C-alpha atoms as one frame of an Amber mdcrd trajectory, in Angstrom:
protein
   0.000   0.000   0.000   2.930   2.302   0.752   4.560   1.548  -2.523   1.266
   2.560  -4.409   1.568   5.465  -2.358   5.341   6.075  -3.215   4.403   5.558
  -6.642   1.416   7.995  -6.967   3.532  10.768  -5.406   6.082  10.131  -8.012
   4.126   9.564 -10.926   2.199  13.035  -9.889   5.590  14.680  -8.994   7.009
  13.911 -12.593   3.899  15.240 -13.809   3.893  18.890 -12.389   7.569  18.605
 -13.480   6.850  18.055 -16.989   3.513  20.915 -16.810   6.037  23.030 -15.454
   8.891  22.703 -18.011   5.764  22.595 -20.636   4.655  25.861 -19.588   8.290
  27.408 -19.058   8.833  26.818 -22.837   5.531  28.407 -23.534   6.279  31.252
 -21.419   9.770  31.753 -23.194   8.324  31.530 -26.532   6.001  33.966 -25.857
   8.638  36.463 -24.408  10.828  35.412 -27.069   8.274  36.095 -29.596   7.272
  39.795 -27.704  10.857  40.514 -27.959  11.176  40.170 -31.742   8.001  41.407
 -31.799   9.241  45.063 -30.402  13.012  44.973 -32.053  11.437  44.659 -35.450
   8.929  47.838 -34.495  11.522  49.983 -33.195  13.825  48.622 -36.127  11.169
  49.787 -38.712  10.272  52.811 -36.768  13.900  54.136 -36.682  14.601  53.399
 -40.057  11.265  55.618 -40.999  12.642  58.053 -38.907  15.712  58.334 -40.584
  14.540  57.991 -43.910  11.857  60.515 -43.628  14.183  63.441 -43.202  15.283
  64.310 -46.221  11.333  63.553 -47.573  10.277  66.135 -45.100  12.800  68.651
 -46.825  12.217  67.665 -50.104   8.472  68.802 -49.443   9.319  72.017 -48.633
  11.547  72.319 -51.598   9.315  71.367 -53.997   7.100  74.423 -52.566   9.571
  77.217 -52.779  10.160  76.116 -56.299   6.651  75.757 -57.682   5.974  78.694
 -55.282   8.653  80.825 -57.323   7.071  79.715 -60.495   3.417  80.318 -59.704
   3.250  82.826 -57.300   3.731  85.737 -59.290   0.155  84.367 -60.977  -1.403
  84.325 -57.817  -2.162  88.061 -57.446  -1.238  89.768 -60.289  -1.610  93.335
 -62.195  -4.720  91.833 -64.286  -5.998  91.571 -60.650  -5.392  95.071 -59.698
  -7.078  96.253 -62.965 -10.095  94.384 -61.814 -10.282  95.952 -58.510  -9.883
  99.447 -60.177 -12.694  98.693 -62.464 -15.072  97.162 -59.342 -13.775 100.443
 -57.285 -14.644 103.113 -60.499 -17.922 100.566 -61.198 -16.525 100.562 -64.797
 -17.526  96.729 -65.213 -20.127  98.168 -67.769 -22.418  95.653 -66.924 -25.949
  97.439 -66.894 -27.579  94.316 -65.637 -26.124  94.685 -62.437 -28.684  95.774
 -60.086 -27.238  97.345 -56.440 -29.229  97.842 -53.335 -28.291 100.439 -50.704
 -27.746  98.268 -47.610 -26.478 101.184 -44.860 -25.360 104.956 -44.852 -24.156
 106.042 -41.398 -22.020 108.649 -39.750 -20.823 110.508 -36.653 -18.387 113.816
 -36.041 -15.204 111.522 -36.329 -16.429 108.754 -39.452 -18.639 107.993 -41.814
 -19.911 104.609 -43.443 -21.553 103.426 -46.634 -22.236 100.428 -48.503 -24.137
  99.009 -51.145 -24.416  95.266 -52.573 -25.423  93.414 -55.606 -26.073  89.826
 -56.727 -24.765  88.855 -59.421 -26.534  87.247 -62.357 -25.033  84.698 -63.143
 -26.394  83.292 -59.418 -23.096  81.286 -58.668 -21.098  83.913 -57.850 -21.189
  85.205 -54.171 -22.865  88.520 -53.238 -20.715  91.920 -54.140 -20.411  94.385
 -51.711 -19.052  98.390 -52.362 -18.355 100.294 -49.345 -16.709 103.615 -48.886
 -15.306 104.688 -44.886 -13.616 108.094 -44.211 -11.431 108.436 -40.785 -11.087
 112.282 -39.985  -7.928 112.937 -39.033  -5.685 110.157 -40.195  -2.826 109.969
 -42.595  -3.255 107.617 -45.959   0.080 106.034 -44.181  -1.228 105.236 -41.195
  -4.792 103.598 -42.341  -2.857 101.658 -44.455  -0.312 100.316 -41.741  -3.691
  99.504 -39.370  -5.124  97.835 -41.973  -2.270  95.375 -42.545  -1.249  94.513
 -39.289  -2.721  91.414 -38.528  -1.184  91.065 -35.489  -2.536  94.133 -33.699
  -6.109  92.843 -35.462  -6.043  89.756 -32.905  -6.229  92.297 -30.474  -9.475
  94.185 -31.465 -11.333  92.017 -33.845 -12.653  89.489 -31.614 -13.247  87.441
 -34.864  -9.724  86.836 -35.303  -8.778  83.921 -33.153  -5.474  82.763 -35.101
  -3.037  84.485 -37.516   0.469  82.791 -39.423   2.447  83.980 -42.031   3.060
  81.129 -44.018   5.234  82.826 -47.580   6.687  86.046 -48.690   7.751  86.402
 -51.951  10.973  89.244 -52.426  10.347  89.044 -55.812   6.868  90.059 -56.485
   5.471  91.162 -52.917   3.115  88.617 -52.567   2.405  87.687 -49.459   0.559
  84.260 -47.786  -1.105  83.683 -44.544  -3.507  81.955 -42.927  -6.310  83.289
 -40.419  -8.778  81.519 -38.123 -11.754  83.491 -37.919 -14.563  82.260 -35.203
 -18.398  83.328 -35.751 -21.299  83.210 -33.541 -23.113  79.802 -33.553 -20.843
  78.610 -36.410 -17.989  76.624 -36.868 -14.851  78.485 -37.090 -13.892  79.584
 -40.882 -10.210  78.842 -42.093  -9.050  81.457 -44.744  -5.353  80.982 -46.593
  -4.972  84.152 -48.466  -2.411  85.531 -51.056  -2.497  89.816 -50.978  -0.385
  92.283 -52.115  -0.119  95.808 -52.302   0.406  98.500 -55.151   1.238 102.082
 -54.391   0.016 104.967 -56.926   0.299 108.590 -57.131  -0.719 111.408 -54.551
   0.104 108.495 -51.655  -2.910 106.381 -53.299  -2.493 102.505 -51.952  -4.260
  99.597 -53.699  -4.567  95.815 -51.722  -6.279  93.062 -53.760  -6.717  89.450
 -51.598  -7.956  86.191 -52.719  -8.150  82.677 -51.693  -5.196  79.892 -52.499
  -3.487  76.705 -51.692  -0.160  75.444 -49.129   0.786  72.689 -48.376   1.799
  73.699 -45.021  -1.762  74.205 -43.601  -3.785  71.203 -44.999  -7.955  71.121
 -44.534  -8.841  70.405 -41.320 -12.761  69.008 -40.173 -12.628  70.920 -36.911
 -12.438  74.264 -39.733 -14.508  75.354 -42.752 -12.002  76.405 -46.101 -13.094
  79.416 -47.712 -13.436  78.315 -50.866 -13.949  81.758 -52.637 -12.221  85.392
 -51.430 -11.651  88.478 -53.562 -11.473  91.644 -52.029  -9.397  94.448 -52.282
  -9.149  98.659 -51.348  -8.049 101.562 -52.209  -7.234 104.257 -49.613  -6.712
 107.967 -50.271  -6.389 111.151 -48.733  -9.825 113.054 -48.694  -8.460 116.060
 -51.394  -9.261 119.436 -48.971  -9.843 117.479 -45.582  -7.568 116.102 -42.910
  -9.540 112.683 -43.251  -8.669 109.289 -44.663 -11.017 107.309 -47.279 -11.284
 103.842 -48.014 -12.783 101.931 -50.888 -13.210  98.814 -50.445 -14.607  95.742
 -52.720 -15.565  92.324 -51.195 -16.638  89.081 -52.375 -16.582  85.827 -50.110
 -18.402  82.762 -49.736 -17.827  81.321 -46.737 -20.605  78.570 -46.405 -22.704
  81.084 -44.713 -26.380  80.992 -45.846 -26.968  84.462 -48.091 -30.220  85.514
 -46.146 -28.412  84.847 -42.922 -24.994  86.745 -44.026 -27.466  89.749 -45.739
 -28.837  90.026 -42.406 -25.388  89.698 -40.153 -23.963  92.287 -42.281 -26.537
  95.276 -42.116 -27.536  94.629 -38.428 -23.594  94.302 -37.571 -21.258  96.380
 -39.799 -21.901  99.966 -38.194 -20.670  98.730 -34.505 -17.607  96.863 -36.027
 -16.887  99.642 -38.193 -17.203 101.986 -34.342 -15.012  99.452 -32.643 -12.635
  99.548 -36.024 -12.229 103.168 -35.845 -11.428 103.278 -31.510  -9.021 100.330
 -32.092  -7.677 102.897 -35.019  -6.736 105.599 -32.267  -5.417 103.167 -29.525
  -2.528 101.939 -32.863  -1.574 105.289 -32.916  -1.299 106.153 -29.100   0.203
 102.880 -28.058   3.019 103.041 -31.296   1.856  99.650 -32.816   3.335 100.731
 -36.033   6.705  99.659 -35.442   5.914  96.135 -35.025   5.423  93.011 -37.110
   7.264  91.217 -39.656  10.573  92.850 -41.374   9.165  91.347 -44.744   5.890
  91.730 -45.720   3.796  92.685 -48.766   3.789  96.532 -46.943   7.473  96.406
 -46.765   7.500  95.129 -50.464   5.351  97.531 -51.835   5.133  97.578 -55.880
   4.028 101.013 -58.028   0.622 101.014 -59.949   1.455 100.605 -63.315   0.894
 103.789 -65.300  -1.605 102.404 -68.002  -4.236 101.987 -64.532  -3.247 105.151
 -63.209  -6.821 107.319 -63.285  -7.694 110.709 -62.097  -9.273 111.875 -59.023
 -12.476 110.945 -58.751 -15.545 111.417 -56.101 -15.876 108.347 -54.930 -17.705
 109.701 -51.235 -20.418 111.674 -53.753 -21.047 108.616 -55.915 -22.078 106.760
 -52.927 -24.236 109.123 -51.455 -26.208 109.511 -54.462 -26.692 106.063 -54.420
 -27.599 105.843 -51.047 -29.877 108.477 -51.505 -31.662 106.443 -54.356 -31.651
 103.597 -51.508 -33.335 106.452 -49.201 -36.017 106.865 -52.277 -36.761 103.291
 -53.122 -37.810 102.499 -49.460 -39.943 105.753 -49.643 -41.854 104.850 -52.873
 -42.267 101.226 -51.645 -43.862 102.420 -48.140 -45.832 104.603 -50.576 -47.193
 101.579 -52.667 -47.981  99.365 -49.673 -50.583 102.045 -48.004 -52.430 101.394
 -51.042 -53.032  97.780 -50.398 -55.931  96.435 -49.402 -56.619  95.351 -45.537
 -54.674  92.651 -44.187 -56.392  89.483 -43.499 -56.643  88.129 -39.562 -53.436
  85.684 -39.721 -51.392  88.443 -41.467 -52.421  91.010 -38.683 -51.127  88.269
 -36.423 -47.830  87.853 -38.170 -47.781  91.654 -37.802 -47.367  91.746 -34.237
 -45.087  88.667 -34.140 -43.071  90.871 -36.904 -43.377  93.967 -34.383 -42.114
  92.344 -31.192 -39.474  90.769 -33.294 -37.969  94.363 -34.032 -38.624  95.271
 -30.239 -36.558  92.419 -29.216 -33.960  93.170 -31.891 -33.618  96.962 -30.935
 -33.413  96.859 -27.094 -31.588  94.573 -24.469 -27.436  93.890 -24.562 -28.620
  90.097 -26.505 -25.419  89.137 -28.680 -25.183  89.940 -31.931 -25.814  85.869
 -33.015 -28.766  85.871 -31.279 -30.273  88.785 -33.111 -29.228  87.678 -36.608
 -30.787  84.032 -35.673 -34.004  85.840 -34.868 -33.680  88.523 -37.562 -33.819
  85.892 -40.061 -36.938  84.094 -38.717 -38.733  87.363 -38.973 -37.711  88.287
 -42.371 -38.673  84.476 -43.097 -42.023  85.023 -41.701 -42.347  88.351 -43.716
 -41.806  87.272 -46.993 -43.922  84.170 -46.068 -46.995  86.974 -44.981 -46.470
  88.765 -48.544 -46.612  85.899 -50.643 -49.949  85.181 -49.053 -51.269  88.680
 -49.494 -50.295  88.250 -53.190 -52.085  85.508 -53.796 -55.207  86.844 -51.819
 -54.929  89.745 -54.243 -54.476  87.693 -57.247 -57.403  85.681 -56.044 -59.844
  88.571 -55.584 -58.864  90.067 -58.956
């Protein structure tokens, strides 16, 4: 019985033994395995590494060149002709129709700005706007306008600003802004501008959208897809005041009702806050600051073939806002003739009246009041398409 014993022990001992030596190998295989596992990973990895280098530079190469072959095309003289044309409204296109969107003014600037669609229906809307500063130099507008980095400062749209390219050659300069919007994902715009300076200290800018490889789309932002704008700023002939001419096209994914509405509820208090910011770049000596190359710095002259006369561009826009003034007139005119409202349009009528109350009073944000802007102005054109058709019915 003892031997049995003896022998069980044994035969069980030999067992774990060979379990244990079993799973040793299996253990060392697996480590074994691991090990190889990681060597050829950090192997590979280095080797990436290494080799990647010179890819990386490469890259950028390959920019600077096609850069230096293309980027004289990216804002060009044929540009600055077009913004001269768009600025004299010598496009000779009589089917252009412009509304008057805003004429203000105080003791220290003035504002005005019209818009058109164009007919062709793809093309974004086209805005014309003319601002005078009293009491600044062409020189200093100029500077205020191009200093991006004093912008962050101010324009609480501006969230992000990089210089990406400046070209020695042909002034042309690249960067890339973040701008952040109420209630809207943040817009991405990589521009190309440059600058053209023209007799009696006139100074042309002309922007539009482009390509680089060094700030690739991102989700989190929406890409412009479409930018040309450009100015002109002048000294005021007789006056110690500053004007600006400006021309601006954009589509930045916006809805156009909703960016109509944004624009003439908003542009009066950023052009306010535009022209404050304007005194505190003077007083705090802002102007000294920025980068040693840029398309300021690099300045090119107006070719003489677009050199034109001195012409009153303030007067011209007056007169159109004036025929703005005298549209609105005649149309309030023509809608006391109309017949009585029915009940629901009465009711849309005081929906449409506190709207405007709400809009007018309170410290809401400026979002907020475009959001419920638009639902009015929805509503409206929703009431006169049914008093049109109650007319057309009764007739």
């Amino acid at each position: 019985m003892k031997s049995v014993s003896t022998w069980a022990l044994s035969f069980f001992s030999d067992e774990l033994s060979r379990r244990a030596v079993s799973d040793c190998y299996l253990w060392t295989t697996a480590i074994s395995l691991l090990l190889i596992l990681l060597l050829h990973i950090f192997f590979s990895t280095k080797f990436r590494f290494f080799t990647s280098a010179p890819s990386s530079s490469s890259s950028t190469d390959s920019f600077l060149v096609n850069s230096q072959s293309r980027i004289s095309k990216l804002v060009s003289d044929e540009d600055l002709k077009f913004l001269i044309e768009n600025l004299e409204e010598e496009t000779n296109d009589s089917t252009e129709i412009w509304e008057h969107v805003i004429h203000k003014s105080n003791d220290r600037i003035s504002y005005s700005a019209k818009r058109c669609k164009p007919k062709d229906g793809g093309s974004p809307m086209k805005y014309l706007s003319v601002t005078v500063f009293e009491g600044f130099s062409a020189e200093i507008v100029r500077d205020f306008y191009m200093d991006n980095d004093y912008r962050k400062l101010w324009d609480k749209t501006v969230v992000e600003h990089e210089q990406l390219h400046v070209d020695s050659n042909t002034g042309i300069e690249i960067g890339r802004t973040i701008k952040k919007f109420p209630l809207l994902t943040s817009r991405e715009y990589v521009l190309a501008w440059r600058l053209w300076q023209g007799k009696d200290k006139k100074f042309y800018c002309f922007t539009k959208e482009c390509d680089h490889n060094m700030v690739p789309q991102q989700r989190k932002y929406v890409r412009v897809s479409y930018f040309r704008s450009g100015w002109r700023i002048r000294q005021v002939p007789g006056r110690n005041a500053c004007e600006i001419k400006m021309f601006h096209q954009e589509n930045a994914g916006l809805n156009v009702e909703m960016a109509k509405l944004a624009f003439s509820k908003g542009i009066w208090s950023y052009v306010c806050k535009m022209e404050n910011a304007l005194c505190k770049y003077i007083a705090t000596s802002h102007r000294t600051q920025g980068p040693i190359l840029s398309a300021v710095t690099l300045m090119k002259e107006v070719p003489s073939e677009l050199e034109t006369g001195t012409d009153n561009v303030t007067g011209s826009m007056e007169t159109s806002s004036g025929e703005g003034v005298l549209s609105h007139v005649v149309a309030a005119k023509q809608k006391k003739k109309m017949r009585k409202p029915s009940t629901k349009l009465i009711a849309k009528g005081l929906v449409l009246v506190g709207g405007a109350i709400c809009l007018s009073r309170g410290p809401s944000a400026l979002g907020a009041k475009v959001a419920l802007a638009y639902l009015l102005t929805k509503l409206n054109k929703r009431g006169t398409s049914l008093n049109q058709t109650t007319q057309n019915t009764t007739i």
